[in-house]
Short mmCIF file of N, CA and C in Angstrom, two decimals:
data_model
loop_
_atom_site.label_atom_id
_atom_site.label_comp_id
_atom_site.label_asym_id
_atom_site.label_seq_id
_atom_site.Cartn_x
_atom_site.Cartn_y
_atom_site.Cartn_z
N MET A 4 -11.51 -41.49 -0.93
CA MET A 4 -9.98 -40.33 -1.95
C MET A 4 -9.27 -40.77 -0.51
N SER A 5 -8.25 -40.44 -0.55
CA SER A 5 -7.17 -40.38 0.39
C SER A 5 -6.82 -38.86 0.53
N ILE A 6 -6.02 -38.23 1.71
CA ILE A 6 -5.89 -37.21 1.96
C ILE A 6 -4.47 -36.94 1.08
N ARG A 7 -3.84 -37.91 0.99
CA ARG A 7 -2.85 -37.57 -0.48
C ARG A 7 -2.90 -37.38 -1.48
N GLY A 8 -4.22 -37.79 -1.92
CA GLY A 8 -5.24 -38.39 -3.75
C GLY A 8 -5.73 -36.27 -3.49
N LEU A 9 -6.38 -36.27 -2.35
CA LEU A 9 -6.69 -34.95 -2.35
C LEU A 9 -5.99 -33.77 -2.92
N ALA A 10 -5.12 -34.34 -1.61
CA ALA A 10 -3.61 -32.65 -2.20
C ALA A 10 -3.31 -32.62 -2.86
N VAL A 11 -2.87 -33.52 -4.17
CA VAL A 11 -1.74 -34.22 -5.17
C VAL A 11 -4.01 -33.62 -6.46
N SER A 12 -4.81 -33.44 -5.93
CA SER A 12 -5.53 -33.04 -6.86
C SER A 12 -6.03 -31.35 -6.49
N ALA A 13 -5.88 -30.85 -5.62
CA ALA A 13 -5.79 -29.44 -4.90
C ALA A 13 -4.70 -28.79 -5.90
N LEU A 14 -3.50 -29.68 -5.45
CA LEU A 14 -2.39 -29.17 -6.35
C LEU A 14 -2.41 -28.94 -7.82
N MET A 15 -2.99 -29.98 -8.75
CA MET A 15 -3.02 -29.71 -10.06
C MET A 15 -3.68 -28.82 -10.92
N VAL A 16 -5.43 -28.98 -9.62
CA VAL A 16 -6.01 -27.43 -9.69
C VAL A 16 -5.89 -26.53 -9.46
N SER A 17 -4.63 -25.70 -8.72
CA SER A 17 -4.51 -24.81 -8.23
C SER A 17 -2.71 -24.30 -9.35
N ALA A 18 -2.22 -25.18 -10.11
CA ALA A 18 -1.33 -25.11 -10.76
C ALA A 18 -1.97 -24.91 -12.33
N LEU A 19 -3.36 -25.42 -12.71
CA LEU A 19 -4.07 -24.94 -13.67
C LEU A 19 -4.39 -23.83 -13.63
N LEU A 20 -4.63 -23.39 -12.18
CA LEU A 20 -5.75 -22.00 -12.04
C LEU A 20 -4.81 -20.66 -12.02
N LEU A 21 -3.70 -20.86 -11.41
CA LEU A 21 -2.87 -19.91 -11.21
C LEU A 21 -1.88 -18.81 -12.27
N PRO A 22 -1.68 -19.74 -12.96
CA PRO A 22 -1.20 -19.08 -14.61
C PRO A 22 -1.83 -18.33 -14.86
N GLY A 23 -2.93 -18.12 -15.00
CA GLY A 23 -4.21 -16.64 -15.72
C GLY A 23 -4.48 -15.85 -14.90
N CYS A 24 -3.79 -16.16 -12.54
CA CYS A 24 -4.11 -14.94 -12.55
C CYS A 24 -2.89 -14.12 -11.74
N SER A 25 -1.30 -14.93 -12.72
CA SER A 25 -0.46 -14.15 -12.55
C SER A 25 -0.32 -13.27 -12.56
N SER A 26 0.47 -12.43 -11.56
CA SER A 26 1.02 -10.52 -11.63
C SER A 26 1.91 -10.93 -12.36
N ALA A 27 2.37 -12.10 -12.51
CA ALA A 27 3.54 -11.71 -13.55
C ALA A 27 3.22 -11.59 -15.18
N THR A 28 2.03 -12.01 -15.52
CA THR A 28 1.40 -11.83 -17.03
C THR A 28 0.68 -10.80 -17.06
N SER A 29 -0.21 -10.13 -15.98
CA SER A 29 -0.87 -8.67 -15.81
C SER A 29 -0.54 -7.46 -16.63
N PRO A 30 -1.01 -7.00 -16.58
CA PRO A 30 -0.28 -5.68 -17.31
C PRO A 30 -0.42 -4.65 -15.67
N VAL A 31 -1.47 -4.83 -15.73
CA VAL A 31 -2.21 -4.10 -13.66
C VAL A 31 -0.76 -4.04 -13.41
N ASP A 32 -0.19 -3.07 -12.85
CA ASP A 32 0.87 -2.64 -11.96
C ASP A 32 1.32 -1.25 -12.14
N ASP A 33 2.30 -0.78 -11.64
CA ASP A 33 3.26 0.30 -11.42
C ASP A 33 4.27 0.13 -12.51
N TRP A 34 5.18 0.29 -13.27
CA TRP A 34 6.47 -0.18 -14.67
C TRP A 34 6.88 0.89 -14.15
N GLY A 35 8.67 1.10 -13.80
CA GLY A 35 9.28 2.24 -14.08
C GLY A 35 9.95 2.22 -12.64
N VAL A 36 10.74 3.10 -12.36
CA VAL A 36 11.20 4.02 -11.41
C VAL A 36 10.46 5.48 -11.58
N ASP A 37 9.92 5.34 -10.01
CA ASP A 37 9.09 6.59 -9.13
C ASP A 37 10.17 7.28 -8.87
N GLU A 38 11.16 7.77 -9.38
CA GLU A 38 11.81 8.86 -9.17
C GLU A 38 12.34 10.19 -10.34
N PRO A 39 12.52 11.24 -9.65
CA PRO A 39 12.63 12.30 -10.79
C PRO A 39 13.07 12.42 -11.83
N GLY A 40 13.04 12.49 -13.12
CA GLY A 40 13.19 12.65 -13.74
C GLY A 40 13.96 11.09 -14.98
N GLN A 41 12.62 9.94 -14.14
CA GLN A 41 12.50 8.40 -15.05
C GLN A 41 11.42 8.64 -14.62
N PRO A 42 11.18 7.55 -16.27
CA PRO A 42 9.58 7.44 -16.24
C PRO A 42 9.41 6.68 -15.96
N GLN A 43 8.22 6.46 -15.72
CA GLN A 43 7.38 5.58 -14.64
C GLN A 43 5.43 5.66 -15.60
N LEU A 44 4.88 4.31 -15.68
CA LEU A 44 3.68 3.83 -16.27
C LEU A 44 2.99 2.96 -14.80
N THR A 45 1.71 3.80 -14.84
CA THR A 45 1.11 2.83 -13.82
C THR A 45 -0.25 2.41 -14.73
N LEU A 46 -0.75 0.88 -15.12
CA LEU A 46 -1.62 0.38 -15.77
C LEU A 46 -2.71 0.56 -14.85
N SER A 47 -4.18 0.70 -14.66
CA SER A 47 -5.01 0.23 -13.56
C SER A 47 -5.94 -0.54 -14.05
N GLU A 48 -6.66 -1.54 -13.51
CA GLU A 48 -7.69 -2.61 -13.55
C GLU A 48 -9.04 -1.72 -14.39
N ASP A 49 -9.21 -0.60 -14.05
CA ASP A 49 -9.84 0.02 -15.18
C ASP A 49 -9.89 0.58 -16.62
N GLY A 50 -8.67 0.15 -16.96
CA GLY A 50 -8.13 0.44 -17.95
C GLY A 50 -7.80 2.08 -18.14
N ARG A 51 -7.55 3.19 -17.29
CA ARG A 51 -6.28 4.49 -17.21
C ARG A 51 -5.49 3.71 -17.24
N LEU A 52 -4.46 4.80 -17.47
CA LEU A 52 -2.85 4.59 -17.43
C LEU A 52 -2.59 6.27 -16.56
N SER A 53 -1.29 6.11 -15.96
CA SER A 53 -1.22 7.38 -15.46
C SER A 53 0.42 7.36 -15.51
N GLY A 54 1.03 8.17 -15.74
CA GLY A 54 2.67 8.65 -15.45
C GLY A 54 3.11 9.41 -15.93
N THR A 55 4.72 9.45 -16.14
CA THR A 55 5.62 10.62 -16.55
C THR A 55 6.41 10.12 -17.19
N ASP A 56 6.80 10.90 -18.24
CA ASP A 56 7.95 10.39 -19.45
C ASP A 56 9.46 10.74 -18.57
N GLY A 57 9.06 10.96 -17.11
CA GLY A 57 10.06 11.55 -16.75
C GLY A 57 10.51 13.44 -16.63
N CYS A 58 9.89 13.91 -16.93
CA CYS A 58 9.38 15.28 -17.64
C CYS A 58 8.00 15.76 -16.97
N ASN A 59 7.46 15.06 -17.92
CA ASN A 59 5.43 15.19 -18.28
C ASN A 59 4.85 14.12 -17.58
N ARG A 60 4.25 14.87 -17.22
CA ARG A 60 2.66 13.33 -16.51
C ARG A 60 1.91 13.16 -18.42
N LEU A 61 1.68 12.01 -17.94
CA LEU A 61 0.92 11.30 -18.71
C LEU A 61 -0.26 11.18 -18.42
N MET A 62 -1.16 10.47 -19.22
CA MET A 62 -2.63 9.84 -18.51
C MET A 62 -3.50 9.98 -20.10
N GLY A 63 -4.20 8.85 -19.95
CA GLY A 63 -5.08 7.92 -21.32
C GLY A 63 -5.40 6.58 -20.63
N SER A 64 -5.45 5.68 -21.97
CA SER A 64 -6.75 4.11 -20.97
C SER A 64 -5.81 3.28 -22.03
N TRP A 65 -6.02 1.96 -21.78
CA TRP A 65 -5.42 1.02 -22.46
C TRP A 65 -6.30 -0.07 -22.30
N GLU A 66 -6.36 -0.83 -23.18
CA GLU A 66 -6.80 -2.19 -23.91
C GLU A 66 -5.46 -2.90 -24.36
N GLU A 67 -6.04 -4.61 -23.71
CA GLU A 67 -5.32 -5.71 -24.37
C GLU A 67 -5.95 -5.87 -25.84
N ALA A 68 -4.93 -5.90 -26.62
CA ALA A 68 -5.75 -6.58 -28.15
C ALA A 68 -4.58 -7.67 -28.35
N GLY A 69 -5.10 -9.17 -28.47
CA GLY A 69 -4.00 -10.50 -28.31
C GLY A 69 -2.90 -10.61 -27.42
N ASP A 70 -1.69 -10.41 -27.93
CA ASP A 70 -0.78 -10.33 -27.16
C ASP A 70 -0.04 -8.83 -26.85
N SER A 71 -0.51 -8.14 -27.30
CA SER A 71 -0.46 -6.21 -26.95
C SER A 71 -1.44 -5.96 -26.48
N ILE A 72 -0.82 -4.66 -26.00
CA ILE A 72 -1.11 -3.72 -24.92
C ILE A 72 -1.57 -2.02 -26.00
N GLN A 73 -3.00 -1.86 -26.18
CA GLN A 73 -3.00 -1.03 -26.85
C GLN A 73 -2.98 0.75 -26.16
N LEU A 74 -2.87 1.41 -26.54
CA LEU A 74 -2.90 2.60 -25.68
C LEU A 74 -3.54 3.68 -26.72
N SER A 75 -4.67 4.70 -25.88
CA SER A 75 -4.95 5.46 -26.53
C SER A 75 -5.93 6.23 -25.90
N GLY A 76 -5.79 7.75 -26.22
CA GLY A 76 -6.14 9.19 -25.59
C GLY A 76 -4.93 9.62 -24.87
N ILE A 77 -4.00 9.47 -24.80
CA ILE A 77 -2.59 10.07 -24.22
C ILE A 77 -2.62 11.41 -24.49
N ALA A 78 -2.52 12.14 -22.72
CA ALA A 78 -2.83 13.56 -23.22
C ALA A 78 -1.11 13.81 -21.97
N SER A 79 -0.67 14.41 -22.41
CA SER A 79 0.46 15.12 -21.60
C SER A 79 0.10 16.56 -21.23
N THR A 80 1.03 16.98 -20.34
CA THR A 80 1.55 18.13 -19.89
C THR A 80 2.54 18.20 -20.89
N LEU A 81 3.56 19.65 -21.32
CA LEU A 81 4.08 20.16 -21.76
C LEU A 81 5.59 20.96 -21.48
N MET A 82 6.01 20.67 -20.55
CA MET A 82 6.86 21.27 -20.04
C MET A 82 8.41 20.50 -20.11
N ALA A 83 9.16 21.65 -20.70
CA ALA A 83 10.81 21.51 -20.72
C ALA A 83 11.82 21.06 -19.65
N CYS A 84 12.28 20.09 -20.20
CA CYS A 84 12.68 19.39 -18.58
C CYS A 84 14.11 19.26 -19.43
N GLU A 85 15.50 19.70 -19.23
CA GLU A 85 17.31 19.66 -19.36
C GLU A 85 17.32 18.52 -19.38
N GLY A 86 17.94 17.81 -20.00
CA GLY A 86 19.09 16.67 -19.86
C GLY A 86 17.73 15.75 -19.51
N VAL A 87 16.59 15.21 -19.61
CA VAL A 87 15.36 14.41 -19.66
C VAL A 87 15.48 13.25 -20.75
N ASP A 88 15.81 12.03 -21.34
CA ASP A 88 14.75 11.90 -22.20
C ASP A 88 13.60 11.46 -22.27
N THR A 89 12.30 12.22 -23.13
CA THR A 89 11.23 12.14 -22.78
C THR A 89 10.62 10.80 -24.20
N TRP A 90 11.46 9.84 -23.84
CA TRP A 90 10.87 8.78 -25.36
C TRP A 90 9.43 8.15 -24.98
N LEU A 91 9.16 7.88 -23.53
CA LEU A 91 8.00 6.97 -22.80
C LEU A 91 6.90 8.07 -23.66
N SER A 92 6.80 9.15 -23.44
CA SER A 92 5.67 10.23 -24.41
C SER A 92 5.17 10.16 -26.06
N GLY A 93 5.66 8.95 -26.70
CA GLY A 93 5.57 8.38 -27.92
C GLY A 93 5.34 7.16 -27.64
N ALA A 94 4.90 6.75 -26.40
CA ALA A 94 4.27 5.06 -26.63
C ALA A 94 3.35 4.47 -27.42
N GLN A 95 3.02 4.32 -27.94
CA GLN A 95 1.24 3.63 -28.59
C GLN A 95 0.81 2.43 -28.38
N SER A 96 1.80 1.81 -28.30
CA SER A 96 1.68 0.14 -27.48
C SER A 96 2.57 -0.47 -26.52
N LEU A 97 2.46 -1.41 -26.13
CA LEU A 97 3.02 -2.10 -24.83
C LEU A 97 3.01 -3.32 -25.56
N LYS A 98 4.20 -4.53 -24.89
CA LYS A 98 3.75 -5.92 -24.26
C LYS A 98 4.84 -6.14 -23.43
N VAL A 99 3.98 -7.03 -22.52
CA VAL A 99 4.18 -7.30 -20.80
C VAL A 99 5.30 -9.03 -21.53
N ASP A 100 6.43 -9.05 -20.51
CA ASP A 100 7.43 -9.88 -20.65
C ASP A 100 7.46 -10.36 -19.44
N GLY A 101 7.54 -10.89 -18.49
CA GLY A 101 7.14 -11.33 -17.56
C GLY A 101 7.08 -9.93 -16.20
N ASP A 102 8.26 -9.43 -15.96
CA ASP A 102 8.70 -8.34 -14.84
C ASP A 102 9.41 -7.20 -16.56
N THR A 103 9.02 -7.63 -17.53
CA THR A 103 9.91 -5.47 -18.04
C THR A 103 8.36 -5.46 -19.39
N LEU A 104 7.97 -4.36 -19.08
CA LEU A 104 7.03 -3.74 -19.94
C LEU A 104 7.64 -3.25 -21.64
N HIS A 105 7.41 -4.16 -22.65
CA HIS A 105 8.60 -2.99 -24.03
C HIS A 105 7.22 -1.99 -24.54
N VAL A 106 8.11 -1.27 -24.81
CA VAL A 106 7.11 -0.17 -24.37
C VAL A 106 7.49 0.45 -26.59
N PHE A 107 6.46 1.03 -26.96
CA PHE A 107 6.87 0.78 -29.02
C PHE A 107 5.57 1.64 -29.31
N ASP A 108 6.63 2.83 -30.50
CA ASP A 108 5.74 3.41 -31.11
C ASP A 108 4.87 2.93 -32.01
N ALA A 109 4.11 4.23 -32.78
CA ALA A 109 3.41 3.74 -33.41
C ALA A 109 3.46 3.25 -34.72
N GLY A 110 5.15 2.99 -35.21
CA GLY A 110 5.76 2.47 -36.15
C GLY A 110 5.71 1.02 -35.89
N GLY A 111 5.58 0.43 -34.52
CA GLY A 111 5.87 -0.54 -34.08
C GLY A 111 7.20 -1.19 -33.38
N ARG A 112 8.30 0.49 -33.49
CA ARG A 112 9.38 0.47 -32.74
C ARG A 112 9.32 0.37 -31.52
N GLU A 113 10.34 -0.42 -30.67
CA GLU A 113 10.78 -0.18 -29.39
C GLU A 113 11.54 0.91 -28.85
N LEU A 114 10.90 1.77 -28.53
CA LEU A 114 11.46 2.97 -27.89
C LEU A 114 12.25 2.83 -26.35
N GLY A 115 11.40 1.90 -25.80
CA GLY A 115 12.46 1.28 -24.83
C GLY A 115 11.40 0.07 -23.63
N THR A 116 11.72 -0.24 -22.35
CA THR A 116 11.62 -0.68 -21.12
C THR A 116 11.52 0.16 -19.74
N LEU A 117 10.09 -0.77 -19.28
CA LEU A 117 10.18 -0.12 -17.87
C LEU A 117 10.03 -2.28 -17.00
N ARG A 118 10.67 -2.30 -15.63
CA ARG A 118 10.57 -3.29 -15.25
C ARG A 118 9.25 -2.85 -13.87
N ARG A 119 8.88 -3.64 -13.90
CA ARG A 119 7.81 -4.20 -12.86
C ARG A 119 8.06 -3.83 -11.23
N HIS A 120 7.46 -2.73 -10.59
CA HIS A 120 8.13 -2.66 -9.12
C HIS A 120 7.81 -3.56 -8.37
#
């Protein structure tokens, strides 16, 4: 096989393998804005999540279930913050769409979105 043939073969194999490894499809990352008063979530490789709804700290776990992500064991602090929309505290499931994380409540209603850092 020629060098050109080897190069083409290597590119084809890379193209087949990369979509499964792409960080754009993986939920493991930091989502949202890491600024006071802004919602932010970190989904760790070990299935833990942490973050803030903009006021309260959030912690729990996550697990992929088909094309969505189910959250469980969510706990938060209970501080009162004026002028902060704490919509993220109602999260029960997530869905990754490229660099956007869609956040849903227990009824499947979309609460909002977070962008990948």
